[in-house]
Amino acid sequence: MDNHSPPPRLYGSDGGPVRVLVVDDEPDLTEVLSGVLSAEGWEVRTASDGASAVATARAFRPHAVILDWMLPDTDGLGVLRGLRAELEHVCVLFLTARDSVEDRIAGISAGGDDYVTKPFSLEEVLARLRGLLRRAGMARETDGDRLLVVGDLVMDEEAREVTRGGDLVELSRTEFELLRFLMRNPRRVLSKAQILDRVWSYDFGGRAHVVELYISYLRKKIDAGRPGMIHTVRGVGYVLKPES
């Protein structure tokens, strides 16, 4: 493998993008970190104090948190306790200018997973986060070529496996091909004629009922008990998109 090849892309354990919460009261720092993490394809939220960090984590459900040790309303240890109460398995990476052995021990003993001292390199922060997420089972690697991802719906084209929210979805060959066409065109309205041509490879010719039938099969397997992702655009066709 080429040493200069980019590392495999990470996806969250639930099949969607990795979610990271950045907690720091320095706007320039949070902006830079957010940009680097977003460039990885990850979803990022920020908070500037402890109270908003815990509230944001409760709603956002991050896989990892980058946490500054010193915040305006509390210290990182207090925030960490609040985070653990909400998300027991979230990965927490401390950022701090305090680099004594005692401080490192305090952070790790309190439940922090790793520790980076300021100033730091962005590459180091990203590498440490990737390592934490993999070891904790909060994310998985992929070469980025064989996976199609739309929201929490993931298709592994090579293994011919589909999961939603991490749960395996069993599909027939035709259902798989139909879903693959939809997932390769997310948020794009596809007509019945287009679907027939690409999935069944024959002309429209009054066979619209075939598309309708298989769309209903997919909905029962993909959308059952979950927010709907397969939507009908009346008079036009169908579109696959996650709930906003």
Tab-separated table of C-alpha atoms in Angstrom:
chain	number	residue	atom	x	y	z
A	1	MET	CA	0.000	0.000	0.000
A	2	ASP	CA	1.267	3.489	-0.923
A	3	ASN	CA	2.407	5.298	2.206
A	4	HIS	CA	0.989	8.505	0.738
A	5	SER	CA	-2.480	7.074	0.091
A	6	PRO	CA	-5.252	8.723	2.108
A	7	PRO	CA	-6.493	6.681	5.077
A	8	PRO	CA	-9.744	4.754	4.605
A	9	ARG	CA	-12.823	6.830	5.272
A	10	LEU	CA	-14.573	6.313	8.591
A	11	TYR	CA	-18.308	5.912	9.034
A	12	GLY	CA	-20.163	5.899	12.343
A	13	SER	CA	-21.119	2.600	13.942
A	14	ASP	CA	-24.753	3.367	13.042
A	15	GLY	CA	-23.845	3.534	9.350
A	16	GLY	CA	-24.094	7.309	8.989
A	17	PRO	CA	-21.367	9.944	9.073
A	18	VAL	CA	-19.138	10.174	12.144
A	19	ARG	CA	-20.544	12.840	14.479
A	20	VAL	CA	-18.118	14.993	16.481
A	21	LEU	CA	-18.825	17.691	19.061
A	22	VAL	CA	-16.084	20.322	19.485
A	23	VAL	CA	-16.180	22.108	22.863
A	24	ASP	CA	-13.922	25.147	23.198
A	25	ASP	CA	-14.414	28.842	23.948
A	26	GLU	CA	-11.905	29.968	21.290
A	27	PRO	CA	-13.958	30.658	18.122
A	28	ASP	CA	-10.929	30.551	15.804
A	29	LEU	CA	-9.924	27.135	17.115
A	30	THR	CA	-13.403	25.638	16.846
A	31	GLU	CA	-13.704	27.010	13.309
A	32	VAL	CA	-10.422	25.412	12.207
A	33	LEU	CA	-11.204	22.072	13.853
A	34	SER	CA	-14.705	22.057	12.379
A	35	GLY	CA	-13.296	22.656	8.912
A	36	VAL	CA	-10.796	19.801	9.176
A	37	LEU	CA	-13.361	17.346	10.525
A	38	SER	CA	-15.999	18.356	7.981
A	39	ALA	CA	-13.459	17.739	5.209
A	40	GLU	CA	-13.414	14.099	6.402
A	41	GLY	CA	-17.117	13.884	5.657
A	42	TRP	CA	-17.981	14.018	9.359
A	43	GLU	CA	-20.853	15.951	10.929
A	44	VAL	CA	-19.655	18.580	13.408
A	45	ARG	CA	-21.345	20.647	16.097
A	46	THR	CA	-19.677	23.146	18.413
A	47	ALA	CA	-20.231	24.455	21.934
A	48	SER	CA	-18.413	27.194	23.836
A	49	ASP	CA	-19.275	26.254	27.432
A	50	GLY	CA	-20.096	23.245	29.547
A	51	ALA	CA	-23.848	23.694	29.775
A	52	SER	CA	-24.338	24.016	26.025
A	53	ALA	CA	-21.924	21.111	25.441
A	54	VAL	CA	-24.066	18.682	27.451
A	55	ALA	CA	-27.291	19.992	25.912
A	56	THR	CA	-25.882	19.694	22.399
A	57	ALA	CA	-24.574	16.190	23.078
A	58	ARG	CA	-28.012	15.131	24.309
A	59	ALA	CA	-29.598	16.138	20.983
A	60	PHE	CA	-26.704	15.446	18.578
A	61	ARG	CA	-25.568	12.079	20.008
A	62	PRO	CA	-21.917	12.434	18.947
A	63	HIS	CA	-19.573	9.491	18.498
A	64	ALA	CA	-16.689	11.632	19.800
A	65	VAL	CA	-16.137	14.881	21.696
A	66	ILE	CA	-13.101	17.158	21.505
A	67	LEU	CA	-13.160	18.836	24.903
A	68	ASP	CA	-11.188	21.833	26.139
A	69	TRP	CA	-10.033	21.466	29.736
A	70	MET	CA	-10.867	25.050	30.780
A	71	LEU	CA	-14.276	26.512	29.928
A	72	PRO	CA	-16.036	29.710	31.058
A	73	ASP	CA	-18.559	28.023	33.335
A	74	THR	CA	-16.757	24.867	34.473
A	75	ASP	CA	-13.762	22.655	33.827
A	76	GLY	CA	-13.480	19.744	31.431
A	77	LEU	CA	-13.884	17.167	34.180
A	78	GLY	CA	-17.308	18.528	35.087
A	79	VAL	CA	-18.382	18.470	31.451
A	80	LEU	CA	-17.029	14.946	31.072
A	81	ARG	CA	-19.218	13.710	33.919
A	82	GLY	CA	-22.256	15.283	32.241
A	83	LEU	CA	-21.363	13.731	28.897
A	84	ARG	CA	-20.903	10.266	30.397
A	85	ALA	CA	-24.306	10.534	32.047
A	86	GLU	CA	-25.852	11.117	28.605
A	87	LEU	CA	-23.596	8.966	26.401
A	88	GLU	CA	-21.761	6.226	28.225
A	89	HIS	CA	-19.577	5.114	25.311
A	90	VAL	CA	-18.754	8.450	23.637
A	91	CYS	CA	-15.033	8.959	22.904
A	92	VAL	CA	-13.574	12.025	24.632
A	93	LEU	CA	-10.340	13.703	23.535
A	94	PHE	CA	-9.100	16.430	25.904
A	95	LEU	CA	-7.424	19.569	24.548
A	96	THR	CA	-5.462	21.558	27.089
A	97	ALA	CA	-2.430	23.722	27.717
A	98	ARG	CA	-1.901	21.844	31.004
A	99	ASP	CA	0.630	19.123	30.356
A	100	SER	CA	1.755	17.954	33.777
A	101	VAL	CA	1.652	14.243	34.547
A	102	GLU	CA	-0.863	14.926	37.324
A	103	ASP	CA	-3.239	16.649	34.899
A	104	ARG	CA	-2.949	13.829	32.393
A	105	ILE	CA	-3.720	11.266	35.092
A	106	ALA	CA	-6.700	13.301	36.308
A	107	GLY	CA	-8.181	13.516	32.825
A	108	ILE	CA	-7.749	9.855	32.008
A	109	SER	CA	-8.899	8.747	35.466
A	110	ALA	CA	-12.064	10.803	35.088
A	111	GLY	CA	-12.960	8.891	31.947
A	112	GLY	CA	-11.211	10.809	29.184
A	113	ASP	CA	-9.914	8.585	26.391
A	114	ASP	CA	-6.934	10.623	25.223
A	115	TYR	CA	-5.149	13.900	25.799
A	116	VAL	CA	-3.561	16.441	23.399
A	117	THR	CA	-1.701	19.492	24.653
A	118	LYS	CA	-1.823	22.940	23.053
A	119	PRO	CA	-0.324	23.906	20.698
A	120	PHE	CA	-1.038	20.821	18.635
A	121	SER	CA	-1.074	19.771	14.998
A	122	LEU	CA	-4.429	19.235	13.328
A	123	GLU	CA	-3.075	16.021	11.818
A	124	GLU	CA	-2.357	14.669	15.292
A	125	VAL	CA	-5.844	15.489	16.546
A	126	LEU	CA	-7.414	13.796	13.528
A	127	ALA	CA	-5.178	10.721	13.843
A	128	ARG	CA	-5.956	10.358	17.552
A	129	LEU	CA	-9.685	10.717	16.924
A	130	ARG	CA	-9.630	8.081	14.212
A	131	GLY	CA	-7.763	5.700	16.531
A	132	LEU	CA	-10.173	6.293	19.412
A	133	LEU	CA	-13.240	5.757	17.246
A	134	ARG	CA	-11.923	2.519	15.775
A	135	ARG	CA	-10.800	1.045	19.097
A	136	ALA	CA	-14.080	1.942	20.809
A	137	GLY	CA	-16.128	0.429	17.998
A	138	MET	CA	-17.796	3.798	17.407
A	139	ALA	CA	-16.760	3.889	13.740
A	140	ARG	CA	-15.647	1.545	10.996
A	141	GLU	CA	-13.310	1.924	8.064
A	142	THR	CA	-14.079	1.632	4.393
A	143	ASP	CA	-12.133	2.284	1.246
A	144	GLY	CA	-14.938	4.649	0.296
A	145	ASP	CA	-15.532	2.976	-3.075
A	146	ARG	CA	-17.850	0.111	-2.302
A	147	LEU	CA	-20.209	1.816	0.165
A	148	LEU	CA	-23.234	3.898	-0.696
A	149	VAL	CA	-24.486	5.951	2.266
A	150	VAL	CA	-27.695	7.969	2.509
A	151	GLY	CA	-28.492	9.049	6.057
A	152	ASP	CA	-28.380	5.915	8.228
A	153	LEU	CA	-28.907	3.652	5.197
A	154	VAL	CA	-25.701	1.919	4.043
A	155	MET	CA	-25.161	-0.396	1.070
A	156	ASP	CA	-21.983	-2.429	0.702
A	157	GLU	CA	-22.002	-3.121	-3.026
A	158	GLU	CA	-19.170	-5.646	-2.884
A	159	ALA	CA	-20.632	-7.722	-0.043
A	160	ARG	CA	-24.189	-7.034	-1.286
A	161	GLU	CA	-25.289	-6.110	2.218
A	162	VAL	CA	-27.645	-3.346	3.315
A	163	THR	CA	-28.043	-1.942	6.811
A	164	ARG	CA	-30.230	0.774	8.256
A	165	GLY	CA	-29.238	2.208	11.598
A	166	GLY	CA	-26.775	-0.674	11.874
A	167	ASP	CA	-29.503	-3.347	11.417
A	168	LEU	CA	-29.102	-5.786	8.519
A	169	VAL	CA	-31.840	-5.587	5.879
A	170	GLU	CA	-32.426	-8.739	3.804
A	171	LEU	CA	-33.224	-7.962	0.143
A	172	SER	CA	-33.906	-10.000	-2.972
A	173	ARG	CA	-31.700	-9.455	-6.028
A	174	THR	CA	-34.242	-7.141	-7.686
A	175	GLU	CA	-34.885	-5.216	-4.466
A	176	PHE	CA	-31.124	-4.746	-4.079
A	177	GLU	CA	-30.746	-3.428	-7.636
A	178	LEU	CA	-33.678	-1.056	-7.225
A	179	LEU	CA	-32.319	0.297	-3.952
A	180	ARG	CA	-28.849	0.643	-5.479
A	181	PHE	CA	-30.258	2.824	-8.268
A	182	LEU	CA	-32.095	4.988	-5.725
A	183	MET	CA	-29.007	5.291	-3.485
A	184	ARG	CA	-26.804	6.263	-6.417
A	185	ASN	CA	-29.214	9.125	-7.064
A	186	PRO	CA	-30.122	10.432	-3.591
A	187	ARG	CA	-32.524	13.376	-3.405
A	188	ARG	CA	-33.133	13.073	-7.158
A	189	VAL	CA	-36.656	12.301	-8.374
A	190	LEU	CA	-36.546	9.240	-10.629
A	191	SER	CA	-39.396	8.438	-13.015
A	192	LYS	CA	-40.879	4.976	-13.377
A	193	ALA	CA	-39.515	4.880	-16.923
A	194	GLN	CA	-35.978	5.610	-15.696
A	195	ILE	CA	-36.248	2.936	-13.012
A	196	LEU	CA	-37.566	0.332	-15.474
A	197	ASP	CA	-34.782	1.106	-17.919
A	198	ARG	CA	-31.978	0.896	-15.339
A	199	VAL	CA	-33.239	-1.921	-13.087
A	200	TRP	CA	-35.240	-4.123	-15.454
A	201	SER	CA	-33.596	-2.988	-18.737
A	202	TYR	CA	-36.753	-2.773	-20.799
A	203	ASP	CA	-39.058	-0.016	-21.952
A	204	PHE	CA	-41.847	1.534	-19.913
A	205	GLY	CA	-44.591	-0.198	-21.983
A	206	GLY	CA	-47.354	-0.165	-19.348
A	207	ARG	CA	-45.297	-2.006	-16.742
A	208	ALA	CA	-45.447	0.743	-14.135
A	209	HIS	CA	-47.108	-1.653	-11.729
A	210	VAL	CA	-43.811	-3.590	-11.461
A	211	VAL	CA	-42.034	-0.499	-10.131
A	212	GLU	CA	-44.886	0.294	-7.749
A	213	LEU	CA	-44.864	-3.275	-6.453
A	214	TYR	CA	-41.114	-3.343	-5.744
A	215	ILE	CA	-41.156	0.131	-4.214
A	216	SER	CA	-43.781	-1.180	-1.789
A	217	TYR	CA	-41.543	-4.178	-0.987
A	218	LEU	CA	-38.599	-1.882	-0.281
A	219	ARG	CA	-40.645	0.420	1.918
A	220	LYS	CA	-41.709	-2.503	4.096
A	221	LYS	CA	-38.073	-3.473	4.627
A	222	ILE	CA	-36.294	-0.087	4.657
A	223	ASP	CA	-38.872	2.209	6.237
A	224	ALA	CA	-40.758	-0.148	8.570
A	225	GLY	CA	-40.828	1.371	12.056
A	226	ARG	CA	-38.474	4.195	11.003
A	227	PRO	CA	-38.766	7.665	9.448
A	228	GLY	CA	-39.597	7.160	5.795
A	229	MET	CA	-36.789	7.552	3.234
A	230	ILE	CA	-38.540	6.415	0.041
A	231	HIS	CA	-40.944	9.148	-1.046
A	232	THR	CA	-43.512	9.313	-3.847
A	233	VAL	CA	-43.609	12.469	-5.940
A	234	ARG	CA	-47.107	12.233	-7.325
A	235	GLY	CA	-47.239	12.154	-11.098
A	236	VAL	CA	-43.440	12.103	-11.417
A	237	GLY	CA	-41.783	9.176	-9.658
A	238	TYR	CA	-39.822	8.369	-6.507
A	239	VAL	CA	-37.012	9.915	-4.498
A	240	LEU	CA	-34.768	8.526	-1.758
A	241	LYS	CA	-33.827	11.034	0.906
A	242	PRO	CA	-33.346	10.955	4.680
A	243	GLU	CA	-35.628	12.831	7.004
A	244	SER	CA	-34.446	16.448	7.340
